[in-house]
Short mmCIF file of C-alpha atoms in Angstrom, two decimals:
data_model
loop_
_atom_site.label_atom_id
_atom_site.label_comp_id
_atom_site.label_asym_id
_atom_site.label_seq_id
_atom_site.Cartn_x
_atom_site.Cartn_y
_atom_site.Cartn_z
CA MET A 254 0.00 0.00 0.00
CA TYR A 255 1.44 3.35 -1.11
CA LEU A 256 -1.35 5.52 0.25
CA ASN A 257 -1.67 4.71 3.94
CA LYS A 258 -4.35 6.27 6.12
CA SER A 259 -2.48 9.50 6.87
CA ARG A 260 -1.47 10.07 3.22
CA ARG A 261 -4.95 9.32 2.02
CA GLU A 262 -6.46 11.75 4.52
CA ASN A 263 -3.96 14.42 3.55
CA LEU A 264 -4.71 13.93 -0.15
CA VAL A 265 -8.47 14.20 0.34
CA LYS A 266 -8.47 17.01 2.93
CA GLU A 267 -5.43 19.07 1.92
CA GLY A 268 -5.28 18.17 -1.78
CA TYR A 269 -1.82 16.60 -1.89
CA CYS A 270 0.57 14.13 -0.29
CA PHE A 271 4.10 12.81 -0.80
CA VAL A 272 4.90 9.22 -1.81
CA PRO A 273 8.60 8.46 -1.12
CA GLU A 274 8.26 4.83 -2.23
CA LEU A 275 7.70 6.00 -5.80
CA LYS A 276 11.09 7.72 -6.16
CA PHE A 277 12.68 7.47 -9.58
CA ASN A 278 15.59 5.01 -9.38
CA LEU A 279 16.48 4.42 -13.04
CA ALA A 280 19.37 5.63 -15.19
CA ALA A 281 18.09 8.56 -17.23
CA LYS A 282 21.11 10.44 -18.60
CA GLU A 283 20.86 9.22 -22.19
CA ALA A 284 17.11 9.86 -22.40
CA ILE A 285 17.49 13.33 -20.93
CA GLU A 286 20.22 14.37 -23.34
CA SER A 287 18.34 13.10 -26.39
CA LYS A 288 15.09 14.93 -25.67
CA LYS A 289 14.51 18.06 -27.75
CA LYS A 290 10.83 18.56 -27.01
CA ILE A 291 9.64 19.97 -23.70
CA TYR A 292 6.82 17.44 -23.46
CA SER A 293 7.07 13.83 -24.65
CA GLU A 294 4.15 11.44 -24.32
CA ASN A 295 4.56 7.79 -23.36
CA SER A 296 8.36 7.81 -23.35
CA ASN A 297 10.23 4.55 -22.87
CA LEU A 298 11.70 5.98 -19.69
CA HIS A 299 8.24 6.66 -18.32
CA GLU A 300 7.08 3.16 -19.18
CA LYS A 301 10.07 1.65 -17.36
CA TYR A 302 9.31 3.78 -14.33
CA LEU A 303 5.69 2.65 -14.09
CA VAL A 304 6.63 -1.03 -14.16
CA SER A 305 9.31 -0.50 -11.49
CA PHE A 306 6.65 -0.58 -8.74
CA ASN A 307 3.24 -2.13 -8.15
CA PHE A 308 1.44 0.14 -10.59
CA ASP A 309 -1.79 -1.88 -10.59
CA GLY A 310 -1.97 -1.70 -6.81
CA PHE A 311 -1.45 2.07 -6.94
CA LEU A 312 -4.24 2.39 -9.53
CA ASN A 313 -6.61 0.48 -7.25
CA GLU A 314 -5.87 2.86 -4.39
CA LEU A 315 -6.50 5.89 -6.60
CA GLU A 316 -9.74 4.39 -7.90
CA ASP A 317 -11.06 4.04 -4.35
CA ILE A 318 -10.18 7.64 -3.51
CA ALA A 319 -11.78 8.96 -6.73
CA ILE A 320 -15.04 7.28 -5.79
CA GLU A 321 -14.73 8.73 -2.28
CA LEU A 322 -14.42 12.18 -3.90
CA GLY A 323 -17.79 11.68 -5.59
CA TYR A 324 -16.92 10.33 -9.05
CA LYS A 325 -18.89 7.43 -10.49
CA LYS A 326 -16.97 4.20 -10.90
CA GLU A 327 -17.79 4.03 -14.63
CA ASN A 328 -16.05 7.40 -15.07
CA VAL A 329 -12.89 6.21 -13.36
CA LYS A 330 -11.20 4.03 -15.96
CA LYS A 331 -7.96 2.47 -14.78
CA ASN A 332 -6.57 2.39 -18.32
CA ASP A 333 -6.97 6.18 -18.54
CA VAL A 334 -3.42 7.22 -17.66
CA TYR A 335 -1.77 10.14 -19.45
CA ARG A 336 2.06 10.03 -19.29
CA ILE A 337 4.27 13.03 -19.95
CA LEU A 338 8.05 13.43 -19.66
CA ARG A 339 8.83 17.14 -19.11
CA VAL A 340 12.35 18.25 -20.06
CA CYS A 341 13.01 21.94 -19.48
CA ASP A 342 16.14 24.08 -19.88
CA GLN A 343 16.94 27.78 -19.54
CA THR A 344 15.67 28.57 -23.05
CA HIS A 345 12.09 27.63 -22.16
CA GLU A 346 11.16 30.93 -20.54
CA SER A 347 7.59 30.77 -21.86
CA GLU A 348 6.96 27.75 -19.60
CA ALA A 349 7.10 29.91 -16.47
CA TYR A 350 3.92 30.84 -14.58
CA ARG A 351 1.57 29.06 -16.97
CA GLY A 352 -1.03 28.44 -14.30
CA HIS A 353 -3.67 25.79 -14.92
CA PHE A 354 -5.77 22.97 -13.55
CA ASP A 355 -5.34 19.45 -14.87
CA SER A 356 -8.18 17.56 -16.53
CA HIS A 357 -7.39 14.36 -14.65
CA ILE A 358 -8.41 13.65 -11.07
CA PHE A 359 -4.90 12.87 -9.86
CA THR A 360 -1.45 14.05 -10.91
CA LEU A 361 1.77 12.38 -9.82
CA VAL A 362 4.92 14.49 -10.21
CA THR A 363 8.07 12.38 -10.15
CA PRO A 364 11.45 14.17 -10.10
CA VAL A 365 13.99 12.68 -12.50
CA ASN A 366 16.77 15.27 -12.72
CA ILE A 367 16.64 18.38 -10.51
CA PRO A 368 19.77 20.54 -10.90
CA ASP A 369 20.89 22.78 -8.05
CA THR A 370 20.85 26.18 -9.73
CA GLY A 371 21.72 28.17 -6.64
CA LYS A 372 19.07 30.66 -7.72
CA GLU A 373 15.65 31.62 -6.47
CA ASP A 374 14.18 30.67 -9.83
CA SER A 375 15.06 27.02 -10.38
CA GLY A 376 11.87 25.76 -12.02
CA GLN A 377 10.09 25.07 -8.74
CA LEU A 378 6.53 23.81 -8.85
CA ILE A 379 3.99 26.20 -7.30
CA ILE A 380 0.72 24.66 -6.18
CA PHE A 381 -2.49 26.08 -4.71
CA PRO A 382 -4.18 22.93 -3.39
CA LYS A 383 -7.97 22.77 -3.26
CA VAL A 384 -8.34 26.34 -4.48
CA ARG A 385 -11.72 25.35 -5.92
CA LYS A 386 -14.29 22.62 -5.33
CA GLU A 387 -14.05 19.27 -7.09
CA PRO A 388 -15.78 19.90 -10.48
CA ILE A 389 -17.86 16.76 -10.79
CA GLN A 390 -19.83 18.28 -13.71
CA GLU A 391 -18.03 19.32 -16.91
CA PHE A 392 -19.80 22.67 -17.07
CA SER A 393 -18.49 23.70 -13.64
CA ASN A 394 -15.02 22.48 -14.67
CA ILE A 395 -14.95 24.72 -17.76
CA ILE A 396 -16.32 27.77 -15.93
CA GLY A 397 -13.83 27.32 -13.11
CA LYS A 398 -10.89 27.07 -15.49
CA ALA A 399 -12.02 30.21 -17.30
CA ARG A 400 -12.19 32.18 -14.03
CA PHE A 401 -8.63 31.28 -13.10
CA LYS A 402 -7.25 32.44 -16.45
CA LEU A 403 -6.88 35.78 -14.66
CA PHE A 404 -3.95 34.32 -12.72
CA ASN A 405 -2.11 32.82 -15.69
CA SER A 406 0.99 35.04 -15.42
CA LYS A 407 3.69 36.09 -12.96
CA ASN A 408 1.59 38.98 -11.68
CA GLY A 409 -1.48 36.78 -11.60
CA ILE A 410 0.28 34.18 -9.46
CA LYS A 411 1.42 36.99 -7.15
CA LYS A 412 -2.18 38.20 -6.76
CA LEU A 413 -3.48 34.69 -6.13
CA SER A 414 -0.73 34.21 -3.53
CA GLU A 415 -2.15 37.15 -1.60
CA LYS A 416 -5.47 35.30 -1.30
CA GLN A 417 -4.17 31.79 -0.70
CA LYS A 418 -0.68 30.85 0.39
CA PRO A 419 0.97 28.62 -2.22
CA ILE A 420 3.25 25.66 -1.62
CA VAL A 421 6.55 25.91 -3.50
CA LEU A 422 8.42 22.68 -4.20
CA ASP A 423 11.95 22.40 -5.54
CA PHE A 424 12.02 18.56 -5.36
CA SER A 425 15.62 18.61 -4.12
CA ASN A 426 14.79 15.51 -2.05
CA ASN A 427 13.49 13.70 -5.18
CA VAL A 428 10.28 12.65 -3.40
CA PRO A 429 7.25 12.38 -5.75
CA LEU A 430 4.19 14.51 -5.14
CA LEU A 431 0.61 13.32 -5.66
CA PHE A 432 -2.10 15.98 -5.86
CA LEU A 433 -5.72 16.46 -6.87
CA GLY A 434 -5.26 17.80 -10.39
CA ARG A 435 -8.71 19.23 -11.00
CA VAL A 436 -8.75 21.40 -7.85
CA THR A 437 -5.07 22.34 -7.58
CA TYR A 438 -4.02 25.40 -9.55
CA HIS A 439 -0.33 25.05 -10.38
CA CYS A 440 2.56 26.33 -12.44
CA ASN A 441 6.36 26.47 -12.48
CA ARG A 442 8.83 29.23 -11.76
CA PRO A 443 11.42 30.03 -14.46
CA PHE A 444 14.36 27.65 -14.72
CA LYS A 445 17.59 29.64 -14.79
CA MET A 446 20.75 27.61 -15.41
CA LYS A 447 23.81 28.89 -17.26
CA ASN A 448 25.05 25.52 -18.49
CA ASN A 449 23.14 22.92 -20.51
CA GLU A 450 21.64 21.04 -17.59
CA LYS A 451 17.99 20.14 -17.83
CA ARG A 452 15.24 19.94 -15.28
CA VAL A 453 13.32 16.73 -15.84
CA THR A 454 10.12 15.51 -14.24
CA MET A 455 7.54 12.87 -15.06
CA LEU A 456 3.88 13.84 -14.97
CA THR A 457 1.51 10.91 -14.62
CA HIS A 458 -2.16 11.88 -14.84
CA PHE A 459 -4.89 9.48 -13.71
CA PHE A 460 -8.56 9.39 -14.77
CA ASP A 461 -10.12 12.13 -16.88
CA PRO A 462 -13.84 11.84 -15.98
CA SER A 463 -15.02 14.37 -18.57
CA PRO A 464 -17.08 13.25 -21.58
CA SER A 465 -15.54 12.74 -25.03
CA PHE A 466 -16.14 16.42 -25.83
CA GLY A 467 -14.53 17.51 -22.55
CA LEU A 468 -12.13 20.45 -22.58
CA GLY A 469 -9.06 18.49 -21.57
CA LYS A 470 -9.56 15.78 -24.17
CA VAL A 471 -10.11 18.33 -26.93
CA LEU A 472 -6.94 20.22 -26.00
CA ARG A 473 -4.87 17.03 -25.95
CA LEU A 474 -6.28 16.07 -29.35
CA LEU A 475 -5.27 19.44 -30.82
CA ARG A 476 -1.81 19.24 -29.23
CA ASN A 477 -1.17 15.83 -30.74
CA ARG A 478 -2.16 16.64 -34.32
#
């Protein structure tokens, strides 16, 4: 069991928890150096990571929690897992402060390569857990996302931080973070590194309960054309 009672309670009540047992323990240097895109779906490295632990058992735990949150079992499909390898370097300035909610119920952020930049801006993840209610209906999900577009910038994140204190994570301890993706507004700080080092994380998204015309599914379809 990866999500014991205290972690499960923290995830449901606070919107996030840490899962040290899911640390990335594979060699990744070659894959990191060869990646030219910021986002790569279903990478071989990601696949190897997911089979390095009891992935099916973890899915079962997440399924139970999704139902506890109010989602119908038929909308929680265990084969609905969206896998992204995120490779970012200092040239990707446009990636900073792009605040958003995820379309999936759960998001697992697994650190792969986290350089010590010695700077305030080192690509840290900024999260605002449970900043809105769980959007069980697609209409409320779309309206909620539209409202938070106001904070989709550096100044916007600063304004939101005045209303709700964010949690800033540099992942220097390499411990994965699991959070409620549909209610946690999140973004990254700029990544400033003078050499060619890259900041690499794996984003594993679980269960998009929206219908086939849902916003998240449409956006992913357009991105993958």
